[in-house]
Coordinates of C-alpha atoms and ligand atoms in Angstrom, one line a residue:
X1 CA -14.7 8.8 -38.1
X2 CA -15.1 11.0 -34.7
X3 CA -15.5 7.7 -33.0
X4 CA -12.5 6.3 -34.7
X5 CA -10.4 9.3 -33.7
X6 CA -11.5 8.8 -30.3
X7 CA -10.7 5.4 -29.6
X8 CA -7.5 5.8 -31.3
X9 CA -6.8 8.5 -29.1
X10 CA -7.8 6.1 -26.4
X11 CA -5.8 3.4 -27.3
X12 CA -2.7 6.1 -27.4
X13 CA -3.6 7.4 -23.7
X14 CA -3.7 3.6 -22.2
X15 CA -0.9 2.4 -24.2
X16 CA 1.4 4.8 -22.8
X17 CA 0.0 4.4 -19.7
X18 CA 0.5 0.9 -19.6
X19 CA 3.8 1.5 -21.2
X20 CA 5.0 2.9 -18.1
X21 CA 2.9 0.9 -15.8
X22 CA 3.9 -2.8 -17.2
X23 CA 4.8 -4.6 -14.9
X24 CA 4.9 -8.1 -17.1
X25 CA 8.2 -10.5 -17.7
X26 CA 10.1 -7.7 -15.6
X27 CA 13.4 -8.8 -14.2
X28 CA 13.9 -7.5 -10.8
X29 CA 17.2 -6.2 -10.0
X30 CA 19.0 -5.1 -6.8
X31 CA 18.3 -1.3 -7.9
X32 CA 14.9 -2.1 -8.1
X33 CA 15.0 -3.4 -4.3
X34 CA 17.4 -0.8 -3.1
X35 CA 14.6 2.0 -4.7
X36 CA 11.7 -0.3 -3.9
X37 CA 12.6 -1.4 -0.6
X38 CA 12.7 0.6 3.2
X39 CA 16.4 -0.7 3.5
X40 CA 18.4 -0.5 6.8
X41 CA 19.9 2.5 5.2
X42 CA 16.8 4.3 5.4
X43 CA 15.0 2.7 8.2
X44 CA 16.9 3.9 10.9
X45 CA 16.1 7.9 10.1
X46 CA 13.1 9.5 10.3
X47 CA 12.7 12.8 7.2
X48 CA 12.2 16.2 9.1
X49 CA 12.8 18.9 6.8
X50 CA 14.4 20.0 3.4
X51 CA 15.6 22.5 2.5
X52 CA 16.1 22.4 -1.2
X53 CA 17.9 25.5 -3.0
X54 CA 18.1 24.9 -6.5
X55 CA 19.8 27.2 -9.8
X56 CA 18.1 26.6 -13.0
X57 CA 20.6 27.5 -16.0
X58 CA 18.0 27.3 -19.4
X59 CA 21.2 28.0 -21.4
X60 CA 22.6 24.5 -20.8
X61 CA 19.3 22.4 -19.7
X62 CA 21.9 22.2 -16.1
X63 CA 20.4 22.5 -12.7
X64 CA 23.1 22.8 -9.1
X65 CA 22.3 23.4 -5.6
X66 CA 22.1 22.2 -2.3
X67 CA 19.4 19.9 -0.4
X68 CA 19.7 20.0 3.6
X69 CA 18.5 17.1 5.0
X70 CA 17.1 17.1 8.4
X71 CA 16.4 13.7 10.8
X72 CA 15.5 12.4 13.4
X73 CA 17.5 9.3 14.5
X74 CA 15.5 6.4 15.4
X75 CA 17.8 3.8 15.5
X76 CA 22.0 4.8 15.5
X77 CA 23.6 3.4 12.8
X78 CA 26.0 5.6 10.3
X79 CA 25.2 4.5 6.8
X80 CA 22.4 6.4 5.0
X81 CA 20.7 6.1 1.5
X82 CA 20.0 8.7 -0.6
X83 CA 19.2 9.0 -4.2
X84 CA 19.7 10.5 -7.3
X85 CA 19.8 9.2 -10.7
X86 CA 22.3 9.5 -13.3
X87 CA 23.5 12.0 -15.4
X88 CA 23.1 14.1 -12.2
X89 CA 25.6 13.7 -9.3
X90 CA 26.4 14.6 -6.1
X91 CA 29.9 16.9 -5.6
X92 CA 30.1 17.2 -1.5
X93 CA 28.2 15.7 1.5
X94 CA 28.7 17.8 5.0
X95 CA 27.5 17.0 8.3
X96 CA 28.4 19.1 11.6
X97 CA 31.5 21.1 9.1
X98 CA 32.9 17.8 8.2
X99 CA 33.3 16.3 4.5
X100 CA 31.9 12.8 4.9
X101 CA 33.1 9.9 2.5
X102 CA 30.5 8.0 -0.1
X103 CA 29.8 5.2 -2.7
X104 CA 27.5 5.3 -5.9
X105 CA 25.8 2.4 -6.9
X106 CA 23.4 3.0 -10.0
X107 CA 21.0 5.8 -8.3
X108 CA 21.9 4.8 -4.9
X109 CA 24.3 7.3 -2.8
X110 CA 25.3 5.3 0.6
X111 CA 26.7 8.3 2.9
X112 CA 29.2 6.9 5.9
X113 CA 28.3 9.6 8.4
X114 CA 31.0 10.2 10.8
X115 CA 29.5 11.6 14.0
X116 CA 27.5 8.7 16.4
X117 CA 24.0 9.1 15.6
X118 CA 22.1 9.0 19.2
X119 CA 18.4 7.8 19.5
X120 CA 16.0 11.2 19.2
X121 CA 18.8 13.5 18.2
X122 CA 17.9 15.5 15.8
X123 CA 20.7 16.0 13.0
X124 CA 21.2 17.2 9.7
X125 CA 23.5 17.2 6.6
X126 CA 24.1 19.3 3.3
X127 CA 24.4 17.9 0.2
X128 CA 25.6 19.8 -3.4
X129 CA 24.4 18.4 -6.3
X130 CA 24.5 19.5 -10.2
X131 CA 24.0 18.3 -14.0
X132 CA 22.0 17.8 -16.8
X133 CA 19.0 16.6 -15.2
X134 CA 17.4 13.7 -17.7
X135 CA 14.7 15.4 -20.1
X136 CA 11.2 14.4 -20.0
X137 CA 11.3 12.3 -23.1
X138 CA 6.9 11.7 -22.8
X139 CA 5.9 14.1 -19.9
X140 CA 4.2 13.4 -17.5
X141 CA 4.2 9.9 -18.0
X142 CA 7.8 9.5 -18.8
X143 CA 9.5 12.3 -17.1
X144 CA 12.5 14.4 -15.8
X145 CA 13.0 17.7 -17.1
X146 CA 11.1 19.9 -19.6
X147 CA 13.1 22.6 -21.4
X148 CA 11.0 24.4 -23.5
X149 CA 10.1 28.0 -25.2
X150 CA 6.9 29.8 -25.0
X151 CA 5.6 31.5 -28.4
X152 CA 7.2 34.9 -27.4
X153 CA 10.6 32.7 -27.0
X154 CA 10.9 32.9 -22.8
X155 CA 12.4 29.9 -21.4
X156 CA 9.3 27.3 -20.4
X157 CA 10.3 24.5 -17.7
X158 CA 8.9 22.1 -15.6
X159 CA 9.9 19.1 -14.0
X160 CA 7.2 16.2 -14.0
X161 CA 8.6 12.9 -12.3
X162 CA 6.2 10.7 -10.8
X163 CA 7.3 7.0 -12.2
X164 CA 11.3 8.3 -12.0
X165 CA 10.9 10.2 -8.9
X166 CA 12.3 13.5 -7.6
X167 CA 15.3 12.0 -7.3
X168 CA 15.9 12.5 -11.4
X169 CA 16.5 15.9 -10.7
X170 CA 17.5 16.2 -6.7
X171 CA 19.1 14.4 -4.0
X172 CA 16.6 12.6 -1.6
X173 CA 15.0 9.6 0.1
X174 CA 13.1 8.6 -2.8
X175 CA 10.7 6.3 -1.1
X176 CA 7.4 7.1 -0.6
X177 CA 6.4 6.3 2.9
X178 CA 8.7 8.9 4.4
X179 CA 7.5 12.9 4.0
X180 CA 9.6 15.7 5.7
X181 CA 7.3 17.7 8.3
X182 CA 7.6 20.8 5.9
X183 CA 9.7 22.0 3.2
X184 CA 11.7 24.9 1.8
X185 CA 12.4 25.5 -1.8
X186 CA 14.4 28.3 -3.5
X187 CA 14.4 28.4 -6.8
X188 CA 17.0 30.4 -8.4
X189 CA 16.1 31.5 -12.1
X190 CA 16.8 34.1 -14.9
X191 CA 15.4 37.4 -13.5
X192 CA 13.1 38.1 -16.3
X193 CA 11.7 34.8 -15.5
X194 CA 9.2 33.6 -12.4
X195 CA 10.4 30.1 -10.8
X196 CA 7.1 28.4 -9.1
X197 CA 7.3 25.5 -6.5
X198 CA 4.9 24.6 -3.9
X199 CA 3.3 26.0 -0.2
X200 CA 3.6 29.7 -0.1
X201 CA 6.2 32.3 -1.4
X202 CA 8.0 33.6 1.1
X203 CA 10.4 35.8 -0.3
X204 CA 11.8 37.0 -4.1
X205 CA 15.3 37.9 -3.7
X206 CA 17.1 40.0 -6.8
X207 CA 21.1 38.1 -6.8
X208 CA 23.9 40.4 -8.5
X209 CA 23.8 37.5 -11.3
X210 CA 21.4 38.7 -13.3
X211 CA 19.3 36.0 -11.4
X212 CA 16.4 35.8 -9.0
X213 CA 15.7 33.6 -6.1
X214 CA 11.9 32.6 -5.1
X215 CA 11.8 31.0 -1.6
X216 CA 8.7 29.0 -1.1
X217 CA 7.8 27.3 1.7
X218 CA 5.7 24.0 2.6
X219 CA 4.3 23.7 6.1
X220 CA 2.5 20.3 5.6
X221 CA 4.5 17.1 4.6
X222 CA 4.6 16.9 1.2
X223 CA 5.5 13.5 -1.2
X224 CA 8.6 13.9 -2.7
X225 CA 7.1 13.3 -6.2
X226 CA 5.0 16.5 -5.8
X227 CA 7.9 18.6 -5.5
X228 CA 7.8 21.3 -8.2
X229 CA 9.7 23.2 -10.5
X230 CA 8.2 25.7 -12.8
X231 CA 10.1 28.4 -14.7
X232 CA 8.1 31.1 -17.0
X233 CA 7.1 34.2 -18.0
X234 CA 4.4 33.7 -15.2
X235 CA 1.7 35.9 -15.2
X236 CA -0.3 35.7 -11.9
X237 CA -3.5 36.3 -10.2
X238 CA -5.4 34.8 -7.1
X239 CA -8.7 34.7 -5.6
X240 CA -9.8 33.8 -1.9
X241 CA -12.3 30.9 -1.8
X242 CA -14.3 31.1 1.1
X243 CA -14.4 26.7 2.1
X244 CA -14.9 24.7 4.8
X245 CA -11.8 25.8 7.1
X246 CA -12.7 29.4 6.2
X247 CA -10.6 31.4 3.6
X248 CA -8.3 29.8 1.0
X249 CA -6.0 31.7 -1.0
X250 CA -5.9 30.5 -4.4
X251 CA -3.1 31.5 -6.9
X252 CA -2.9 31.2 -10.7
X253 CA 0.3 31.5 -12.4
X254 CA 0.0 31.1 -16.4
X255 CA 1.6 32.1 -19.5
X256 CA 1.2 36.2 -19.5
X257 CA -0.6 35.7 -23.0
X258 CA -2.9 33.2 -22.0
X259 CA -4.4 35.2 -18.6
X260 CA -7.5 36.1 -20.2
X261 CA -8.0 32.3 -21.4
X262 CA -7.1 31.1 -17.8
X263 CA -9.4 33.3 -16.2
X264 CA -12.2 31.9 -17.9
X265 CA -11.4 28.7 -17.4
X266 CA -10.0 28.7 -13.4
X267 CA -14.3 29.8 -12.7
X268 CA -13.9 25.5 -12.2
X269 CA -11.6 25.5 -9.6
X270 CA -13.9 27.1 -7.0
X271 CA -16.5 24.5 -8.2
X272 CA -14.4 21.5 -8.2
X273 CA -13.8 23.0 -4.4
X274 CA -17.2 23.0 -3.6
X275 CA -18.2 19.6 -5.1
X276 CA -14.6 18.1 -3.4
X277 CA -14.9 19.9 -0.4
X278 CA -18.8 18.5 0.2
X279 CA -17.5 14.7 -0.8
X280 CA -13.9 14.3 0.8
X281 CA -14.0 17.2 3.4
X282 CA -11.9 20.3 3.5
X283 CA -8.8 21.0 1.1
X284 CA -5.9 19.0 3.3
X285 CA -3.5 22.6 2.8
X286 CA -4.8 25.5 3.8
X287 CA -2.0 26.5 5.4
X288 CA 0.1 26.6 2.1
X289 CA -2.7 27.4 -0.2
X290 CA -4.1 26.0 -3.8
X291 CA -2.3 26.8 -6.8
X292 CA -2.8 26.1 -10.4
X293 CA 0.4 26.9 -12.6
X294 CA 0.7 26.4 -16.2
X295 CA 2.9 23.9 -17.7
X296 CA 4.4 22.9 -20.9
X297 CA 3.0 18.6 -20.1
X298 CA -0.7 17.8 -19.4
X299 CA -0.6 18.1 -15.9
X300 CA 0.4 17.0 -12.5
X301 CA -1.2 17.0 -8.9
X302 CA 2.0 18.4 -7.5
X303 CA 0.8 19.3 -3.8
X304 CA -0.6 22.7 -3.1
X305 CA 0.7 23.6 -6.8
X306 CA -1.2 21.1 -9.1
X307 CA 0.1 21.7 -13.1
X308 CA -1.5 22.5 -15.9
X309 CA -1.4 22.1 -19.5
X310 CA -4.8 21.1 -20.8
X311 CA -4.9 23.9 -23.5
X312 CA -7.7 25.9 -21.6
X313 CA -10.4 23.5 -22.7
X314 CA -12.5 21.0 -21.5
X315 CA -12.2 16.9 -21.3
X316 CA -8.8 15.6 -21.3
X317 CA -6.5 17.6 -24.0
X318 CA -10.2 18.6 -26.0
X319 CA -11.4 14.7 -25.8
X320 CA -14.2 12.9 -23.9
X321 CA -12.3 10.3 -21.3
X322 CA -15.6 9.0 -20.5
X323 CA -17.1 9.0 -24.7
X324 CA -20.5 9.9 -22.7
X325 CA -20.5 13.9 -23.3
X326 CA -20.8 14.3 -19.7
X327 CA -16.4 14.3 -19.9
X328 CA -17.1 17.5 -21.9
X329 CA -19.0 19.5 -19.0
X330 CA -15.1 20.0 -17.1
X331 CA -11.5 20.4 -17.9
X332 CA -10.2 16.9 -17.0
X333 CA -7.2 18.9 -15.6
X334 CA -8.6 20.9 -13.1
X335 CA -10.4 18.6 -11.9
X336 CA -8.5 15.0 -11.8
X337 CA -5.1 16.5 -10.5
X338 CA -6.9 18.8 -8.0
X339 CA -8.8 15.7 -6.8
X340 CA -5.5 14.5 -5.8
X341 CA -4.7 16.8 -3.4
X342 CA -7.2 14.6 -1.0
X343 CA -6.2 11.6 -2.8
X344 CA -2.3 10.9 -3.0
X345 CA -1.0 14.4 -1.2
X346 CA -3.5 14.2 2.2
X347 CA -3.5 9.9 1.8
X348 CA -0.4 8.8 0.1
X349 CA 0.6 5.2 -1.1
X350 CA 3.5 4.0 1.2
X351 CA 4.6 1.8 -1.6
X352 CA 3.6 3.2 -5.4
X353 CA 2.5 -1.1 -5.4
X354 CA -0.5 0.7 -3.9
X355 CA -0.9 3.2 -6.1
X356 CA -4.8 2.7 -6.4
X357 CA -5.1 4.7 -3.6
X358 CA -3.8 7.9 -5.8
X359 CA -5.5 7.1 -9.1
X360 CA -9.1 4.8 -8.0
X361 CA -10.3 7.3 -5.7
X362 CA -8.8 10.6 -8.2
X363 CA -10.8 8.8 -11.5
X364 CA -13.5 8.3 -9.4
X365 CA -13.4 12.1 -8.1
X366 CA -14.4 12.8 -11.7
X367 CA -17.9 11.2 -11.3
X368 CA -18.5 12.9 -7.8
X369 CA -18.1 16.2 -9.5
X370 CA -20.1 15.3 -11.8
X371 CA -22.5 14.1 -9.9
X372 CA -22.2 17.5 -7.1
X373 CA -23.2 19.8 -10.3
X374 CA -24.8 17.2 -12.8
X375 CA -26.5 15.3 -10.7
X376 CA -26.3 11.4 -9.9
X377 CA -27.1 10.9 -13.8
X378 CA -24.6 12.4 -15.4
X379 CA -22.2 10.7 -12.5
X380 CA -23.3 6.8 -13.4
X381 CA -23.2 7.2 -17.0
X382 CA -19.7 8.8 -16.5
X383 CA -18.1 5.8 -14.7
X384 CA -20.0 3.5 -17.1
X385 CA -19.0 5.0 -20.1
X386 CA -14.8 5.2 -18.7
X387 CA -15.4 1.2 -19.0
X388 CA -14.0 1.7 -22.4
X389 CA -10.3 2.4 -21.0
X390 CA -9.9 -1.0 -18.8
X391 CA -7.4 -3.6 -20.0
X392 CA -7.9 -6.1 -17.6
X393 CA -4.3 -7.5 -18.2
X394 CA -2.8 -7.3 -15.0
X395 CA -3.7 -6.5 -11.4
X396 CA -4.2 -3.0 -9.9
X397 CA -2.0 -3.4 -7.3
X398 CA 1.8 -4.0 -8.4
X399 CA 4.3 -5.9 -6.6
X400 CA 5.3 -4.2 -3.4
X401 CA 9.2 -3.6 -2.1
X402 CA 10.5 -2.9 -5.6
X403 CA 9.3 0.5 -6.8
X404 CA 6.4 -1.2 -9.0
X405 CA 3.2 0.1 -9.9
X406 CA 0.0 -2.4 -11.1
X407 CA -2.1 -1.8 -14.1
X408 CA -3.2 1.3 -15.6
X409 CA -6.7 0.2 -14.4
X410 CA -6.1 1.7 -11.2
X411 CA -7.8 4.6 -13.2
X412 CA -11.1 3.6 -14.7
X413 CA -11.5 -0.3 -13.2
X414 CA -10.5 1.9 -9.7
X415 CA -13.7 4.1 -10.1
X416 CA -15.9 1.2 -11.1
X417 CA -14.7 -0.8 -8.1
X418 CA -15.7 2.0 -5.8
X419 CA -19.4 3.1 -7.9
X420 CA -20.2 -0.6 -6.9
X421 CA -18.9 -0.3 -3.4
X422 CA -21.2 3.2 -3.9
X423 CA -24.3 0.9 -4.9
X424 CA -24.1 -1.7 -2.0
X425 CA -23.6 0.8 0.9
X426 CA -27.0 1.7 -0.9
X427 CA -26.6 5.0 1.5
X428 CA -25.0 8.2 0.0
X429 CA -24.7 9.9 3.1
X430 CA -23.1 6.9 4.6
X431 CA -20.8 6.7 1.7
X432 CA -20.3 9.9 2.4
X433 CA -19.0 10.1 5.6
X434 CA -16.7 7.1 4.8
X435 CA -14.7 9.3 2.2
X436 CA -14.6 12.0 4.3
X437 CA -13.6 10.4 7.2
X438 CA -10.6 8.8 4.9
X439 CA -9.4 11.9 5.0
X440 CA -9.5 12.5 8.5
X441 CA -8.1 9.2 9.8
X442 CA -5.4 8.9 7.8
X443 CA -4.7 13.3 7.4
X444 CA -1.6 13.9 5.9
X445 CA -0.1 10.5 6.6
X446 CA 1.6 7.7 4.5
X447 CA -0.6 4.5 3.7
X448 CA -1.0 0.7 3.0
X449 CA -3.6 -0.1 1.1
X450 CA -4.7 -2.7 3.4
X451 CA -5.3 0.2 5.6
X452 CA -8.0 1.8 2.9
X453 CA -9.8 -1.8 2.8
X454 CA -9.5 -1.9 6.0
X455 CA -11.2 1.4 7.1
X456 CA -14.2 1.2 4.6
X457 CA -14.8 -2.7 5.8
X458 CA -15.1 -1.5 9.2
X459 CA -16.9 1.8 8.3
X460 CA -19.5 0.4 6.2
X461 CA -20.0 -2.6 8.0
X462 CA -20.1 -4.9 4.6
X463 CA -18.2 -7.8 4.2
X464 CA -16.4 -6.0 1.0
X465 CA -13.2 -7.6 1.3
X466 CA -13.8 -10.5 -1.6
X467 CA -14.5 -7.2 -3.7
X468 CA -11.6 -5.7 -3.1
X469 CA -9.5 -8.9 -3.9
X470 CA -11.4 -9.5 -7.0
X471 CA -11.2 -5.9 -8.5
X472 CA -7.7 -5.0 -7.3
X473 CA -5.8 -8.1 -7.1
X474 CA -7.5 -10.4 -9.8
X475 CA -8.2 -9.6 -13.4
X476 CA -11.1 -11.6 -14.2
X477 CA -14.2 -9.5 -14.2
X478 CA -16.7 -11.3 -12.8
X479 CA -19.9 -13.4 -14.8
X480 CA -23.2 -13.4 -13.3
X481 CA -25.0 -16.9 -14.4
X482 CA -28.2 -17.4 -14.0
X483 CA -31.4 -19.4 -15.7
X484 CA -34.7 -18.8 -15.7
X485 CA -37.1 -22.3 -16.1
X486 CA -41.0 -21.4 -15.5
X487 CA -41.4 -20.2 -11.6
X488 CA -37.5 -20.6 -10.9
X489 CA -34.3 -18.7 -11.6
X490 CA -30.9 -20.0 -10.6
X491 CA -27.7 -17.7 -10.0
X492 CA -24.5 -17.9 -9.3
X493 CA -20.9 -15.6 -9.4
X494 CA -18.4 -17.1 -12.0
X495 CA -15.1 -16.4 -13.4
X496 CA -14.0 -14.9 -10.1
X497 CA -12.6 -16.2 -6.7
X498 CA -14.1 -18.8 -5.1
X499 CA -15.2 -17.1 -1.9
X500 CA -16.2 -14.1 -4.1
X501 CA -19.6 -13.2 -3.0
X502 CA -21.0 -9.8 -3.7
X503 CA -24.6 -8.4 -3.7
X504 CA -25.9 -7.3 -6.7
X505 CA -29.1 -5.4 -7.4
X506 CA -30.5 -6.7 -10.8
X507 CA -34.2 -5.9 -12.0
X508 CA -36.5 -8.1 -12.3
X509 CA -39.6 -7.5 -14.6
X510 CA -38.2 -4.4 -14.3
X511 CA -38.4 -4.4 -10.6
X512 CA -35.1 -3.3 -8.6
X513 CA -34.0 -6.7 -6.4
X514 CA -31.1 -7.6 -4.2
X515 CA -29.5 -10.7 -4.7
X516 CA -26.4 -12.2 -2.9
X517 CA -25.1 -14.7 -5.3
X518 CA -22.0 -17.0 -4.0
X519 CA -20.2 -19.3 -7.0
X520 CA -22.2 -22.1 -5.8
X521 CA -25.9 -21.9 -7.6
X522 CA -28.8 -20.2 -5.6
X523 CA -32.5 -20.3 -6.4
X524 CA -35.1 -17.7 -6.4
X525 CA -38.4 -18.4 -6.8
X526 CA -40.1 -16.1 -9.0
X527 CA -44.1 -14.8 -9.1
X528 CA -44.2 -14.8 -12.6
X529 CA -43.9 -17.5 -15.5
X530 CA -42.5 -14.8 -18.4
X531 CA -39.9 -13.4 -16.1
X532 CA -37.4 -10.6 -17.6
X533 CA -33.9 -10.0 -16.1
X534 CA -32.0 -7.2 -16.5
X535 CA -28.7 -6.0 -14.3
X536 CA -28.3 -2.6 -13.1
X537 CA -25.3 -1.4 -14.9
X538 CA -24.1 0.6 -12.3
X539 CA -21.6 -2.8 -11.2
X540 CA -19.3 -3.3 -13.6
X541 CA -19.6 -7.1 -14.1
X542 CA -20.5 -9.3 -17.1
X543 CA -23.7 -11.5 -17.1
X544 CA -24.9 -14.7 -18.8
X545 CA -28.2 -16.4 -19.6
X546 CA -27.6 -20.1 -19.6
X547 CA -31.1 -21.2 -20.1
X548 CA -34.7 -18.5 -20.3
X549 CA -37.9 -20.8 -20.8
Ligands
LIG601 ZN1 -4.2 10.9 -11.4

């Protein structure tokens, strides 16, 4: 019964992931292109700063506010593209004291600037907006805003909009390629509640109308889906972690009645930081600190403000994502969502089609956490266990310029691809230096998947392109075909790309041996007539024995 429950659970999990990630048979519209491409109306200006001010009104589930957008002119042009999704609406746009005209096309606003935009000039405009933002149907997978109540009847409000984009609640340049260099977020909330956002709390202002304004400042580039809005009756506690770059402030905001549970469960934060700084390098946002904030949904990787709703228990909502037992050794949300600080927030995809940069590395971070605290065997068993979640339905890389992610296999299959590469590198110190190198080379940048692949190929000096192509862009799992006749073994790869040539470790009479199969047959001379052959389970491949006599 337990197993059936587990499988059902995994199916639901995968189904939801798939539901939101599926791209099959989708007909692409002009809205998809406007959203997913770096259009002319986006390309001419470089975002430098957002000053977002938001009032949250639980009484009618509405939000109103202003966003001042600061930018540098790259190429003079006077038409600007901004997104804000219905039913939210922009009511006015002002630049240099002048009211600007704008038109709306679905979620896209085109703004007609009056002043000539000079190259390299720094400009800004202020957008006023309001409305009742889309209510999240299944947070965080089908997101928007969640308006809920805690057990004491207090408002418990949070955003989750990774798929929908930040423009589901505030107007912004809703494409991952361009991030502001810094951002201020001011949350005005009823005076009995606390508003939590990214970065550091600068100031709390008591207003005359029974509200308070919490002013937060993020001093690093931030991806817009990670901008956080959490409002609740929070209790706060903190600690200082002695990390690679010095003292790191860790702040925790939890529902007041969960304080005891949280102080116990969040002991995993320093354990997480220790493991991830070892594998990936320093936490990427020391200036902004690290936060864990309780929300009414499972969790999300909001930058320097990781959201948490895993019920203060280990596993994934109390279930082992890997079915190996190892998944119950840690709190999936603390580990996974914090792993995203390195892969998603530090290194961000320029196009969501390359979202494997976020999810493959972060899924892989789960077994590196285990590796650090429980050893290599735990890590290896875990990554094999998560294969139960792979669908091989569609390629992991999605369609570019259409705001289209690839398959949900970017999680478990992507983690397995990285685990295979680790085997082939066959030198954990070197592999660790590649992972740390990625976080240094692409520090606070938005990148393409190809940049990540090229960097790994260059640093390892290995011919990994066929592996990336096979596991990221094809759905077939390569088959190691072999036959043993007398003292001769023949072997090849099948069910794969023609150029697939991945080295593989197999065991011949229990002795490890590396082979370099190609899609053409190769021959290996054996010492004995009676030979047993088995695969190294660290490779996510299938195998087929044709003859053994
Ligand atoms: Zn993730």
